Amino acid sequence: MALILGIETSCDETAAAIYDSSEKKLLSNVVFSQVALHEKYGGVVPEIASRSHLEKVGFIVRQSLSDASLSLPRLDYIAVTSKPGLAGALLVGLCFAKGLAYAHEKKLIAVDHLEAHIFSSFLMDDGSVKDDLKFPHICLVASGGHTSLYLVRGFGDYELIGQTLDDAAGEAFDKIAKLIGLGYPGGPRIEKFAQAVAFQDFFQYPRTKNLNKTLHFSFSGLKTAVLYDLVKRGVYDLKSGIISNKMTDVVREQVSSSLLVCIADIIKAKVSLAMMRYPEAKGVTFVGGVACNSFLREQLQGLCDLWDKQFVVPPKKYCGDNAAMVSFVGSYKAGQEKFSGLTLDVYE
Ligand code: KG4
Ligand code: ZN
């Protein structure tokens, strides 16, 4: 029996969760999102993120303990995200975790944020763990900082098989949303505007044909294509960077819808290619903040139905950054005796 506290501060969410490995169940999952703090800047400001983590981390950890009706001495392990992410933001969670581990004589477990996303596919709405997700499977991680494909062979056993060469999918949503005046974060707003016009492909943006034969992604050209298309339509002035009054909500809906359909096509092509290259994969999982997108979920579900493969996407609360996935990874790393010393540093 082991109780694992997970702490996550790699970007703009301060989160803590407790996982009970004997019951295979999450006992608490608390997330404080800093989105409102960063919104006016159109993206995450690292210094503001670190300060906010510093203010909130103690409170969030206490809340996770109180939700689980536990006190610190009852815990067995402390798992914390050590990489990748914003250095200052990671440092706050890491120092806090090290302090707790030292003061309460608990073993410390370093968790890779991407590994946490990869295995978030096992978490279910009621906090229990899926027992029918088969290995090996292909995992698509799509977030604000990453768009990667992995072949996942077992717990902690995964291989990177493709990744973005430039921008991440979430970054493309965020940058293009900013361009058309939808604000930050872009993904959910693009989805809402696209839904209003039933996901039609108005502008047929390019589908990165040059990368057809690889499992790598590229999204930076898409942003340029959208920009030049808007210039061509007289909606955007390149020199001044000013959006003209031709940028109505109708145009925003058309851009959002065309963009989402384009990104869905790119993602489906890559996942199909991955299934072709790795026929031993029994299914596909879709994780990370972008996996909150219902249209992308439906599209990938349809693709996996065609291929007769299992498709798993976690509940939305485990797609964006959270500590439930950190505590879960912590539980199997504890079982594998993969502990870190108190000299653990960020990026280790
Ligand atoms: O995993 P996450 O919370 O943080 C990172 O590790 O980056 O992902 C945040 C990203 C943002 O780029 C955001 O725009 C995107 O996920 N996102 C979405 C949706 N909700 C969040 N993208 C598309 N559709 C959504 N509904
Ligand atoms: Zn993330």
XYZ file of C-alpha atoms and ligand atoms in Angstrom:
375
model
C 0.000 0.000 0.000
C 1.390 3.399 -0.934
C 0.097 6.932 -0.959
C 1.779 9.223 -3.465
C 1.526 13.004 -3.503
C 2.043 14.463 -6.992
C 3.063 18.087 -7.570
C 2.978 19.835 -10.972
C 4.228 23.373 -11.689
C 5.883 23.099 -15.115
C 3.904 25.847 -16.862
C 0.804 27.807 -15.848
C -1.095 25.356 -13.654
C -0.287 24.812 -9.989
C -1.522 21.320 -9.194
C -1.397 18.642 -6.514
C -3.015 15.206 -6.326
C -2.869 12.080 -4.192
C -2.950 8.546 -5.615
C -3.516 5.415 -3.574
C -1.679 2.580 -5.322
C -3.254 -0.223 -3.266
C -6.781 0.854 -4.197
C -5.599 2.011 -7.674
C -7.513 5.228 -7.152
C -6.966 8.966 -7.019
C -7.967 10.400 -3.658
C -7.732 14.051 -4.702
C -6.897 16.228 -7.693
C -6.556 19.998 -7.259
C -5.621 22.417 -10.057
C -5.198 26.183 -9.927
C -5.086 27.622 -13.449
C -3.184 30.877 -14.004
C -4.896 31.543 -17.347
C -6.532 34.759 -16.094
C -3.105 36.137 -15.062
C -1.555 35.582 -18.498
C -4.556 36.364 -20.696
C -3.832 40.046 -21.160
C -0.301 39.288 -22.373
C -1.540 36.831 -25.018
C 0.592 33.967 -23.656
C 2.369 32.628 -20.585
C 4.801 35.108 -18.959
C 7.441 32.944 -17.212
C 8.168 35.374 -14.345
C 4.459 35.781 -13.535
C 4.026 31.991 -13.689
C 6.847 31.379 -11.170
C 5.549 34.005 -8.732
C 2.043 32.633 -8.887
C 3.267 29.057 -8.272
C 5.166 30.364 -5.244
C 2.026 31.994 -3.849
C -0.230 29.006 -4.481
C 1.735 25.773 -4.170
C 1.448 25.442 -0.359
C -2.277 26.088 -0.437
C -2.890 23.653 -3.325
C -0.924 20.849 -1.618
C -2.818 21.422 1.663
C -6.087 21.328 -0.283
C -5.139 18.014 -1.924
C -4.396 16.557 1.535
C -7.635 17.831 3.002
C -9.700 16.551 0.030
C -8.137 13.113 0.605
C -8.620 13.423 4.407
C -4.911 12.791 4.911
C -2.015 14.457 6.689
C 1.543 14.686 5.374
C 3.063 12.016 7.650
C 0.656 9.422 6.173
C 2.134 9.826 2.674
C 4.727 7.379 1.359
C 6.238 9.195 -1.615
C 6.408 12.653 -3.145
C 6.411 12.777 -6.953
C 7.177 16.047 -8.705
C 7.539 17.218 -12.304
C 11.236 17.931 -12.868
C 11.234 18.452 -16.689
C 10.499 19.741 -19.293
C 8.959 23.163 -18.725
C 9.736 26.712 -17.623
C 12.855 26.572 -15.420
C 11.596 29.043 -12.802
C 8.163 27.417 -12.657
C 9.623 23.900 -12.316
C 11.997 25.119 -9.618
C 9.115 26.213 -7.384
C 7.453 22.779 -7.400
C 10.762 20.973 -7.127
C 12.026 23.003 -4.151
C 8.675 22.643 -2.421
C 8.669 18.868 -2.976
C 12.272 18.550 -1.785
C 11.446 20.544 1.354
C 8.504 18.261 2.152
C 10.521 15.120 1.409
C 13.344 16.278 3.692
C 11.147 17.479 6.549
C 8.901 14.376 6.547
C 11.533 11.849 5.515
C 9.732 10.737 2.367
C 11.272 9.370 -0.807
C 11.275 11.737 -3.772
C 10.347 10.727 -7.330
C 11.202 12.886 -10.376
C 8.522 12.751 -13.066
C 8.909 13.738 -16.708
C 5.931 15.925 -17.678
C 5.552 14.203 -21.060
C 5.612 10.755 -19.468
C 2.867 12.013 -17.147
C 0.769 13.100 -20.159
C 1.437 9.768 -21.933
C 0.080 7.718 -19.007
C -2.804 10.113 -18.222
C -4.750 7.915 -20.684
C -5.181 5.400 -17.837
C -7.102 7.839 -15.622
C -10.871 7.639 -15.491
C -13.481 10.169 -14.475
C -14.121 8.704 -11.009
C -10.380 8.595 -10.235
C -9.988 4.871 -10.888
C -7.524 3.400 -13.388
C -8.387 1.766 -16.711
C -7.577 -1.916 -16.816
C -8.353 -2.551 -20.491
C -5.874 -0.192 -22.174
C -3.589 -2.475 -24.137
C 0.169 -2.298 -24.831
C 1.742 -1.560 -27.177
C -0.191 1.466 -28.290
C 0.504 4.704 -30.097
C 0.193 7.872 -28.054
C -0.299 11.331 -29.518
C 0.661 14.069 -27.038
C -0.616 17.459 -28.229
C -0.254 20.496 -25.995
C 0.897 24.104 -26.064
C 4.551 23.075 -26.044
C 4.595 19.613 -27.615
C 3.172 17.555 -30.451
C 4.729 14.105 -30.369
C 3.979 10.511 -31.226
C 5.171 7.656 -29.033
C 5.088 3.888 -29.215
C 4.158 2.893 -25.664
C 5.184 -0.656 -24.718
C 4.530 -0.632 -20.973
C 4.576 1.565 -17.876
C 7.610 3.809 -18.216
C 8.570 2.049 -21.468
C 7.970 4.309 -24.458
C 9.779 5.434 -27.583
C 9.528 8.764 -29.386
C 8.609 8.027 -33.019
C 7.722 11.523 -34.293
C 7.555 15.113 -33.129
C 7.017 18.641 -34.320
C 9.988 20.250 -36.000
C 8.780 23.739 -35.064
C 5.504 24.848 -33.429
C 3.232 22.574 -31.403
C -0.425 22.071 -32.409
C -1.636 24.032 -29.357
C 0.838 26.791 -30.217
C -0.650 26.979 -33.746
C -4.133 27.369 -32.256
C -2.871 30.006 -29.795
C -0.888 32.029 -32.361
C -3.628 32.030 -34.995
C -6.294 32.871 -32.390
C -4.154 35.864 -31.399
C -3.825 36.861 -35.054
C -7.592 37.004 -35.546
C -8.217 38.685 -32.205
C -9.636 35.753 -30.253
C -7.242 36.121 -27.305
C -5.532 33.472 -25.165
C -5.764 30.520 -24.844
C -6.693 30.012 -28.474
C -7.631 26.318 -28.646
C -10.991 26.408 -26.844
C -12.027 29.635 -28.621
C -11.096 28.308 -32.070
C -13.162 25.209 -31.287
C -16.207 27.322 -30.287
C -16.000 29.478 -33.429
C -15.478 26.430 -35.668
C -18.476 24.681 -34.155
C -20.688 27.658 -35.036
C -20.139 26.901 -38.748
C -20.271 23.116 -38.400
C -16.549 22.508 -39.036
C -16.592 23.419 -42.736
C -13.333 23.793 -44.633
C -13.704 27.287 -46.166
C -10.102 28.193 -47.003
C -8.332 24.831 -47.434
C -5.068 25.726 -45.763
C -1.989 23.652 -46.771
C -1.566 20.198 -45.207
C 2.290 20.141 -44.912
C 2.639 17.730 -47.847
C 6.434 17.881 -47.628
C 6.319 15.831 -44.453
C 4.017 13.165 -45.851
C 6.503 10.343 -45.477
C 7.637 11.049 -41.932
C 6.014 10.926 -38.521
C 7.214 14.462 -37.829
C 4.895 17.455 -37.714
C 5.335 21.063 -38.793
C 2.828 23.763 -37.909
C 4.762 27.010 -38.331
C 3.994 27.195 -42.078
C 0.299 26.997 -41.280
C 0.421 30.215 -39.301
C 2.156 31.947 -42.237
C -0.400 30.503 -44.684
C -3.306 31.833 -42.578
C -1.598 35.222 -42.281
C -1.043 35.598 -46.022
C -4.548 34.390 -46.767
C -5.913 37.119 -44.484
C -3.695 39.711 -46.192
C -4.997 38.532 -49.582
C -8.552 38.972 -48.372
C -7.762 42.516 -47.201
C -8.476 41.622 -43.582
C -4.953 42.110 -42.250
C -2.301 44.696 -43.023
C 1.108 43.073 -42.884
C 3.126 46.296 -42.486
C 1.185 47.806 -39.582
C -0.056 44.505 -38.137
C -3.511 46.040 -37.986
C -6.655 43.941 -38.381
C -9.177 45.790 -40.573
C -12.895 46.079 -39.877
C -13.374 43.303 -42.435
C -12.371 40.941 -39.632
C -15.891 40.142 -38.534
C -17.025 37.194 -36.457
C -18.062 35.536 -39.725
C -14.418 35.607 -40.901
C -13.231 34.460 -37.463
C -15.573 31.486 -37.685
C -14.393 30.631 -41.189
C -10.692 30.847 -40.228
C -11.256 28.854 -37.013
C -13.210 26.147 -38.791
C -10.752 25.832 -41.710
C -7.834 25.730 -39.273
C -9.343 23.040 -37.060
C -10.244 20.847 -40.043
C -6.714 21.300 -41.446
C -5.050 20.358 -38.134
C -7.417 17.373 -37.800
C -6.391 16.177 -41.284
C -2.679 16.526 -40.479
C -3.078 14.658 -37.189
C -5.143 11.873 -38.786
C -2.560 11.436 -41.583
C 0.260 11.087 -39.013
C -1.666 8.690 -36.795
C -2.561 6.574 -39.860
C 1.090 6.492 -40.886
C 2.085 5.492 -37.342
C -0.463 2.648 -37.398
C 0.963 1.500 -40.734
C 4.554 1.619 -39.476
C 3.732 -0.041 -36.152
C 1.059 -2.648 -36.945
C 1.709 -4.268 -33.551
C 0.051 -1.238 -31.876
C -3.325 -2.299 -30.510
C -4.700 1.188 -30.164
C -4.204 4.940 -30.038
C -4.332 7.329 -27.096
C -4.741 11.092 -27.392
C -3.523 13.262 -24.487
C -2.442 16.829 -23.594
C -4.392 20.100 -23.603
C -5.335 19.855 -27.306
C -7.063 16.539 -26.548
C -9.807 18.634 -24.883
C -10.991 19.345 -28.428
C -14.194 17.402 -29.067
C -13.904 17.627 -32.870
C -10.374 16.149 -32.837
C -11.545 13.436 -30.416
C -14.390 12.481 -32.761
C -12.137 12.504 -35.822
C -9.555 10.229 -34.198
C -12.272 7.952 -32.848
C -13.640 7.608 -36.415
C -10.156 6.845 -37.748
C -9.517 4.156 -35.111
C -12.932 2.598 -35.788
C -11.923 2.271 -39.448
C -8.631 0.629 -38.482
C -10.342 -1.513 -35.860
C -8.036 -0.151 -33.145
C -8.836 0.801 -29.569
C -9.070 4.584 -29.051
C -8.628 6.111 -25.606
C -8.750 9.743 -24.600
C -8.803 10.710 -20.914
C -11.529 12.905 -19.374
C -10.860 16.585 -20.110
C -9.745 17.298 -16.524
C -6.714 15.049 -17.139
C -5.862 16.457 -20.599
C -4.655 19.893 -19.516
C -1.815 20.052 -16.995
C -2.660 18.339 -13.710
C -0.941 16.444 -10.906
C -3.157 13.348 -11.046
C -1.006 12.091 -13.919
C 2.167 12.955 -11.941
C 1.047 10.965 -8.887
C 0.038 8.039 -11.130
C 3.456 7.906 -12.833
C 4.975 8.305 -9.349
C 3.147 5.150 -8.244
C 4.663 2.846 -10.849
C 8.082 4.503 -10.551
C 7.917 3.765 -6.805
C 7.121 0.132 -7.702
C 10.188 0.136 -9.976
C 12.244 1.768 -7.147
C 13.154 4.744 -9.334
C 13.803 7.324 -6.638
C 15.759 10.592 -6.681
C 18.004 12.103 -4.052
C 17.426 15.507 -2.486
C 20.068 16.980 -4.795
C 17.626 16.508 -7.707
C 17.744 19.510 -10.030
C 15.364 20.873 -12.659
C 15.697 19.130 -16.040
C 17.068 15.975 -14.332
O -1.307 20.452 -21.830
P -1.598 21.922 -21.687
O -2.618 22.334 -20.672
O -0.303 22.722 -21.359
C 0.924 22.470 -21.938
O 1.642 21.566 -21.434
O 1.185 23.153 -22.955
O -2.025 22.450 -23.153
C -2.392 23.779 -23.396
C -2.704 23.903 -24.862
C -2.939 25.354 -25.318
O -2.175 25.580 -26.478
C -4.429 25.408 -25.615
O -4.771 26.326 -26.641
C -4.703 23.980 -26.046
O -3.921 23.194 -25.173
N -6.124 23.645 -25.897
C -6.924 23.331 -26.933
C -8.222 23.163 -26.406
N -8.159 23.368 -25.059
C -6.869 23.659 -24.767
N -6.647 23.204 -28.249
C -7.681 22.896 -29.067
N -8.952 22.741 -28.626
C -9.267 22.852 -27.325
N -10.529 22.688 -26.913
Zn 1.398 19.682 -20.413
